[in-house]
Amino acid sequence: MVEEKTLKDFVKGKVFVFIDAANLEQSVKSLGWKVNYRKLLTYLKTECNLKRIAYYTVSFAGEPYKMFLNSLRAKSYSVITKPLKVINDKKKGKIRKANFDVEISVEAVDLIKEYETMILFSGDSDFDFLIRYLKNKSKRIIVVSATNHIARELIRNAHKYFDLKKFKEIFS
């Protein structure tokens, strides 16, 4: 029997985690479960030398969401927010946007000297350029997303891709 490799088999050195919240939440919703962020943090701390975990999300109104973000901050998550942008399109109606591709990319490059491995929770193809750039700078790149929510180029260009299904029992 072949032993299945875990996250710790692919990380090296200091690890920074970047979570594209909308992408992650959409992915796990399609799988029929929710992320328990306390369990996720515990898992990451046992699997690697976690130095930073950042959660990028829309700043929704409402006390329950504010409490959720405060609970993440209390657990040592860096929480990065911005308002939801609503675009009025004549053909499509109102389009809601809150992409964090630029913010994640800028921080990943700006902090490049502080980590050896980046774990990205997103399947967005816009991150392909960032992944290739960081690999050229000798960074180890691990991508985590659901099979039906990940761009092929991210799987191809990351050092390792993990399907979220693998983690259901660990941090759901």
PDB file of C-alpha atoms in Angstrom:
ATOM      1  CA  MET A   1       0.000   0.000   0.000  1.00  0.00           C
ATOM      2  CA  VAL A   2       1.351   3.402  -1.003  1.00  0.00           C
ATOM      3  CA  GLU A   3       1.212   6.019   1.739  1.00  0.00           C
ATOM      4  CA  GLU A   4      -0.559   9.190   0.628  1.00  0.00           C
ATOM      5  CA  LYS A   5       1.604  12.269   0.934  1.00  0.00           C
ATOM      6  CA  THR A   6       0.467  15.132   3.136  1.00  0.00           C
ATOM      7  CA  LEU A   7       1.067  18.849   3.068  1.00  0.00           C
ATOM      8  CA  LYS A   8       4.222  18.552   5.174  1.00  0.00           C
ATOM      9  CA  ASP A   9       5.816  16.451   2.427  1.00  0.00           C
ATOM     10  CA  PHE A  10       5.747  19.435   0.051  1.00  0.00           C
ATOM     11  CA  VAL A  11       6.443  22.530   2.155  1.00  0.00           C
ATOM     12  CA  LYS A  12       9.875  23.889   2.918  1.00  0.00           C
ATOM     13  CA  GLY A  13      10.977  26.610   5.316  1.00  0.00           C
ATOM     14  CA  LYS A  14       8.722  29.414   6.449  1.00  0.00           C
ATOM     15  CA  VAL A  15       5.177  29.247   5.108  1.00  0.00           C
ATOM     16  CA  PHE A  16       2.755  32.026   4.223  1.00  0.00           C
ATOM     17  CA  VAL A  17      -0.862  31.152   3.478  1.00  0.00           C
ATOM     18  CA  PHE A  18      -3.055  33.335   1.276  1.00  0.00           C
ATOM     19  CA  ILE A  19      -6.806  32.639   1.350  1.00  0.00           C
ATOM     20  CA  ASP A  20      -9.049  34.040  -1.376  1.00  0.00           C
ATOM     21  CA  ALA A  21     -12.152  33.777   0.836  1.00  0.00           C
ATOM     22  CA  ALA A  22     -14.789  34.025  -1.892  1.00  0.00           C
ATOM     23  CA  ASN A  23     -13.057  31.365  -3.970  1.00  0.00           C
ATOM     24  CA  LEU A  24     -12.533  29.032  -1.016  1.00  0.00           C
ATOM     25  CA  GLU A  25     -16.085  29.420   0.275  1.00  0.00           C
ATOM     26  CA  GLN A  26     -17.540  28.836  -3.185  1.00  0.00           C
ATOM     27  CA  SER A  27     -15.388  25.734  -3.600  1.00  0.00           C
ATOM     28  CA  VAL A  28     -16.331  24.095  -0.313  1.00  0.00           C
ATOM     29  CA  LYS A  29     -19.979  25.007  -0.807  1.00  0.00           C
ATOM     30  CA  SER A  30     -19.911  23.061  -4.084  1.00  0.00           C
ATOM     31  CA  LEU A  31     -18.582  20.092  -2.081  1.00  0.00           C
ATOM     32  CA  GLY A  32     -21.340  20.414   0.510  1.00  0.00           C
ATOM     33  CA  TRP A  33     -19.379  21.496   3.575  1.00  0.00           C
ATOM     34  CA  LYS A  34     -17.954  24.542   5.363  1.00  0.00           C
ATOM     35  CA  VAL A  35     -14.459  25.370   6.544  1.00  0.00           C
ATOM     36  CA  ASN A  36     -13.813  25.385  10.262  1.00  0.00           C
ATOM     37  CA  TYR A  37     -11.108  28.059  10.397  1.00  0.00           C
ATOM     38  CA  ARG A  38      -9.917  27.024  13.864  1.00  0.00           C
ATOM     39  CA  LYS A  39      -9.308  23.469  12.589  1.00  0.00           C
ATOM     40  CA  LEU A  40      -7.667  24.808   9.421  1.00  0.00           C
ATOM     41  CA  LEU A  41      -5.226  26.866  11.477  1.00  0.00           C
ATOM     42  CA  THR A  42      -4.471  23.944  13.801  1.00  0.00           C
ATOM     43  CA  TYR A  43      -3.843  21.676  10.823  1.00  0.00           C
ATOM     44  CA  LEU A  44      -1.507  24.158   9.148  1.00  0.00           C
ATOM     45  CA  LYS A  45       0.458  24.694  12.356  1.00  0.00           C
ATOM     46  CA  THR A  46       1.024  20.938  12.684  1.00  0.00           C
ATOM     47  CA  GLU A  47       1.964  20.466   9.020  1.00  0.00           C
ATOM     48  CA  CYS A  48       4.366  23.354   8.484  1.00  0.00           C
ATOM     49  CA  ASN A  49       6.328  26.277   9.860  1.00  0.00           C
ATOM     50  CA  LEU A  50       3.383  28.660   9.499  1.00  0.00           C
ATOM     51  CA  LYS A  51       4.445  32.288   9.785  1.00  0.00           C
ATOM     52  CA  ARG A  52       1.436  34.097   8.330  1.00  0.00           C
ATOM     53  CA  ILE A  53      -2.111  33.252   7.320  1.00  0.00           C
ATOM     54  CA  ALA A  54      -4.036  35.960   5.473  1.00  0.00           C
ATOM     55  CA  TYR A  55      -7.769  35.964   4.741  1.00  0.00           C
ATOM     56  CA  TYR A  56      -8.957  38.286   1.948  1.00  0.00           C
ATOM     57  CA  THR A  57     -12.669  39.062   1.978  1.00  0.00           C
ATOM     58  CA  VAL A  58     -15.393  41.572   1.257  1.00  0.00           C
ATOM     59  CA  SER A  59     -16.332  43.757   4.212  1.00  0.00           C
ATOM     60  CA  PHE A  60     -19.974  42.751   4.480  1.00  0.00           C
ATOM     61  CA  ALA A  61     -22.224  44.703   6.813  1.00  0.00           C
ATOM     62  CA  GLY A  62     -23.803  42.984   9.750  1.00  0.00           C
ATOM     63  CA  GLU A  63     -22.755  42.070  13.230  1.00  0.00           C
ATOM     64  CA  PRO A  64     -22.436  38.277  12.662  1.00  0.00           C
ATOM     65  CA  TYR A  65     -19.888  38.793   9.872  1.00  0.00           C
ATOM     66  CA  LYS A  66     -17.942  41.357  11.917  1.00  0.00           C
ATOM     67  CA  MET A  67     -17.854  38.863  14.788  1.00  0.00           C
ATOM     68  CA  PHE A  68     -16.603  36.155  12.416  1.00  0.00           C
ATOM     69  CA  LEU A  69     -13.773  38.395  11.154  1.00  0.00           C
ATOM     70  CA  ASN A  70     -12.881  39.366  14.729  1.00  0.00           C
ATOM     71  CA  SER A  71     -12.719  35.686  15.657  1.00  0.00           C
ATOM     72  CA  LEU A  72     -10.279  35.117  12.769  1.00  0.00           C
ATOM     73  CA  ARG A  73      -8.146  38.022  13.965  1.00  0.00           C
ATOM     74  CA  ALA A  74      -8.165  36.574  17.494  1.00  0.00           C
ATOM     75  CA  LYS A  75      -6.818  33.306  16.012  1.00  0.00           C
ATOM     76  CA  SER A  76      -3.881  35.185  14.382  1.00  0.00           C
ATOM     77  CA  TYR A  77      -5.331  35.475  10.887  1.00  0.00           C
ATOM     78  CA  SER A  78      -4.454  38.684   9.038  1.00  0.00           C
ATOM     79  CA  VAL A  79      -7.819  39.858   7.720  1.00  0.00           C
ATOM     80  CA  ILE A  80      -7.789  42.069   4.630  1.00  0.00           C
ATOM     81  CA  THR A  81     -11.121  43.550   3.560  1.00  0.00           C
ATOM     82  CA  LYS A  82     -12.560  45.920   1.027  1.00  0.00           C
ATOM     83  CA  PRO A  83     -16.082  46.992   0.103  1.00  0.00           C
ATOM     84  CA  LEU A  84     -18.165  45.079  -2.390  1.00  0.00           C
ATOM     85  CA  LYS A  85     -18.266  46.823  -5.745  1.00  0.00           C
ATOM     86  CA  VAL A  86     -21.558  46.779  -7.641  1.00  0.00           C
ATOM     87  CA  ILE A  87     -21.367  47.452 -11.382  1.00  0.00           C
ATOM     88  CA  ASN A  88     -24.496  48.251 -13.350  1.00  0.00           C
ATOM     89  CA  ASP A  89     -24.296  46.432 -16.656  1.00  0.00           C
ATOM     90  CA  LYS A  90     -27.029  47.199 -19.213  1.00  0.00           C
ATOM     91  CA  LYS A  91     -27.147  43.571 -20.395  1.00  0.00           C
ATOM     92  CA  LYS A  92     -26.383  41.613 -17.224  1.00  0.00           C
ATOM     93  CA  GLY A  93     -27.872  43.920 -14.606  1.00  0.00           C
ATOM     94  CA  LYS A  94     -26.019  44.394 -11.340  1.00  0.00           C
ATOM     95  CA  ILE A  95     -22.685  42.593 -11.160  1.00  0.00           C
ATOM     96  CA  ARG A  96     -21.095  42.131  -7.747  1.00  0.00           C
ATOM     97  CA  LYS A  97     -17.282  42.188  -7.684  1.00  0.00           C
ATOM     98  CA  ALA A  98     -14.654  41.959  -4.994  1.00  0.00           C
ATOM     99  CA  ASN A  99     -11.596  40.336  -6.506  1.00  0.00           C
ATOM    100  CA  PHE A 100      -8.478  40.211  -4.351  1.00  0.00           C
ATOM    101  CA  ASP A 101      -6.092  39.011  -7.040  1.00  0.00           C
ATOM    102  CA  VAL A 102      -4.064  42.218  -7.019  1.00  0.00           C
ATOM    103  CA  GLU A 103      -3.911  42.470  -3.218  1.00  0.00           C
ATOM    104  CA  ILE A 104      -2.781  38.868  -2.815  1.00  0.00           C
ATOM    105  CA  SER A 105      -0.232  39.189  -5.612  1.00  0.00           C
ATOM    106  CA  VAL A 106       1.244  42.445  -4.328  1.00  0.00           C
ATOM    107  CA  GLU A 107       1.564  41.089  -0.791  1.00  0.00           C
ATOM    108  CA  ALA A 108       3.080  37.821  -2.000  1.00  0.00           C
ATOM    109  CA  VAL A 109       5.742  39.756  -3.920  1.00  0.00           C
ATOM    110  CA  ASP A 110       6.209  42.467  -1.288  1.00  0.00           C
ATOM    111  CA  LEU A 111       6.826  39.849   1.442  1.00  0.00           C
ATOM    112  CA  ILE A 112       8.869  37.497  -0.765  1.00  0.00           C
ATOM    113  CA  LYS A 113      11.959  37.555   1.485  1.00  0.00           C
ATOM    114  CA  GLU A 114       9.938  36.393   4.502  1.00  0.00           C
ATOM    115  CA  TYR A 115       8.844  32.936   3.305  1.00  0.00           C
ATOM    116  CA  GLU A 116      10.004  29.927   1.309  1.00  0.00           C
ATOM    117  CA  THR A 117       6.601  28.347   0.639  1.00  0.00           C
ATOM    118  CA  MET A 118       3.331  29.951  -0.378  1.00  0.00           C
ATOM    119  CA  ILE A 119       0.077  28.059   0.076  1.00  0.00           C
ATOM    120  CA  LEU A 120      -2.705  29.593  -1.993  1.00  0.00           C
ATOM    121  CA  PHE A 121      -6.333  28.751  -1.323  1.00  0.00           C
ATOM    122  CA  SER A 122      -7.804  29.732  -4.690  1.00  0.00           C
ATOM    123  CA  GLY A 123      -8.317  28.279  -8.112  1.00  0.00           C
ATOM    124  CA  ASP A 124      -8.464  31.580  -9.965  1.00  0.00           C
ATOM    125  CA  SER A 125      -6.472  31.534 -13.213  1.00  0.00           C
ATOM    126  CA  ASP A 126      -5.388  35.132 -12.588  1.00  0.00           C
ATOM    127  CA  PHE A 127      -2.856  33.747 -10.106  1.00  0.00           C
ATOM    128  CA  ASP A 128      -0.964  31.836 -12.782  1.00  0.00           C
ATOM    129  CA  PHE A 129       1.423  34.721 -13.468  1.00  0.00           C
ATOM    130  CA  LEU A 130       2.119  35.109  -9.730  1.00  0.00           C
ATOM    131  CA  ILE A 131       2.809  31.379  -9.358  1.00  0.00           C
ATOM    132  CA  ARG A 132       5.246  31.351 -12.276  1.00  0.00           C
ATOM    133  CA  TYR A 133       6.944  34.520 -10.994  1.00  0.00           C
ATOM    134  CA  LEU A 134       7.401  33.111  -7.482  1.00  0.00           C
ATOM    135  CA  LYS A 135       8.685  29.784  -8.814  1.00  0.00           C
ATOM    136  CA  ASN A 136      11.318  31.719 -10.775  1.00  0.00           C
ATOM    137  CA  LYS A 137      12.311  33.293  -7.449  1.00  0.00           C
ATOM    138  CA  SER A 138      12.802  29.797  -5.961  1.00  0.00           C
ATOM    139  CA  LYS A 139       9.603  29.809  -3.918  1.00  0.00           C
ATOM    140  CA  ARG A 140       7.653  26.598  -3.359  1.00  0.00           C
ATOM    141  CA  ILE A 141       4.005  26.972  -4.418  1.00  0.00           C
ATOM    142  CA  ILE A 142       1.123  24.829  -3.183  1.00  0.00           C
ATOM    143  CA  VAL A 143      -2.417  25.437  -4.411  1.00  0.00           C
ATOM    144  CA  VAL A 144      -5.536  24.178  -2.654  1.00  0.00           C
ATOM    145  CA  SER A 145      -8.944  24.289  -4.353  1.00  0.00           C
ATOM    146  CA  ALA A 146     -11.805  22.090  -5.496  1.00  0.00           C
ATOM    147  CA  THR A 147     -11.334  20.195  -8.737  1.00  0.00           C
ATOM    148  CA  ASN A 148     -14.273  21.965 -10.373  1.00  0.00           C
ATOM    149  CA  HIS A 149     -13.053  25.412  -9.237  1.00  0.00           C
ATOM    150  CA  ILE A 150      -9.414  25.427 -10.325  1.00  0.00           C
ATOM    151  CA  ALA A 151      -7.770  26.580 -13.520  1.00  0.00           C
ATOM    152  CA  ARG A 152      -5.654  23.904 -15.217  1.00  0.00           C
ATOM    153  CA  GLU A 153      -2.659  26.205 -15.439  1.00  0.00           C
ATOM    154  CA  LEU A 154      -2.520  26.510 -11.640  1.00  0.00           C
ATOM    155  CA  ILE A 155      -2.376  22.733 -11.307  1.00  0.00           C
ATOM    156  CA  ARG A 156       0.275  22.569 -14.025  1.00  0.00           C
ATOM    157  CA  ASN A 157       2.471  25.384 -12.664  1.00  0.00           C
ATOM    158  CA  ALA A 158       2.275  24.893  -8.894  1.00  0.00           C
ATOM    159  CA  HIS A 159       4.699  22.510  -7.228  1.00  0.00           C
ATOM    160  CA  LYS A 160       1.717  20.707  -5.746  1.00  0.00           C
ATOM    161  CA  TYR A 161      -2.055  20.894  -6.064  1.00  0.00           C
ATOM    162  CA  PHE A 162      -4.329  19.530  -3.342  1.00  0.00           C
ATOM    163  CA  ASP A 163      -8.005  18.903  -3.980  1.00  0.00           C
ATOM    164  CA  LEU A 164     -10.111  20.313  -1.135  1.00  0.00           C
ATOM    165  CA  LYS A 165     -11.967  16.998  -0.907  1.00  0.00           C
ATOM    166  CA  LYS A 166      -8.847  15.584   0.750  1.00  0.00           C
ATOM    167  CA  PHE A 167      -9.318  17.951   3.688  1.00  0.00           C
ATOM    168  CA  LYS A 168     -13.013  17.521   4.495  1.00  0.00           C
ATOM    169  CA  GLU A 169     -12.391  15.340   7.543  1.00  0.00           C
ATOM    170  CA  ILE A 170      -9.492  17.537   8.678  1.00  0.00           C
ATOM    171  CA  PHE A 171     -10.957  21.035   8.722  1.00  0.00           C
ATOM    172  CA  SER A 172     -14.680  20.908   8.095  1.00  0.00           C
TER     173      SER A 172
END
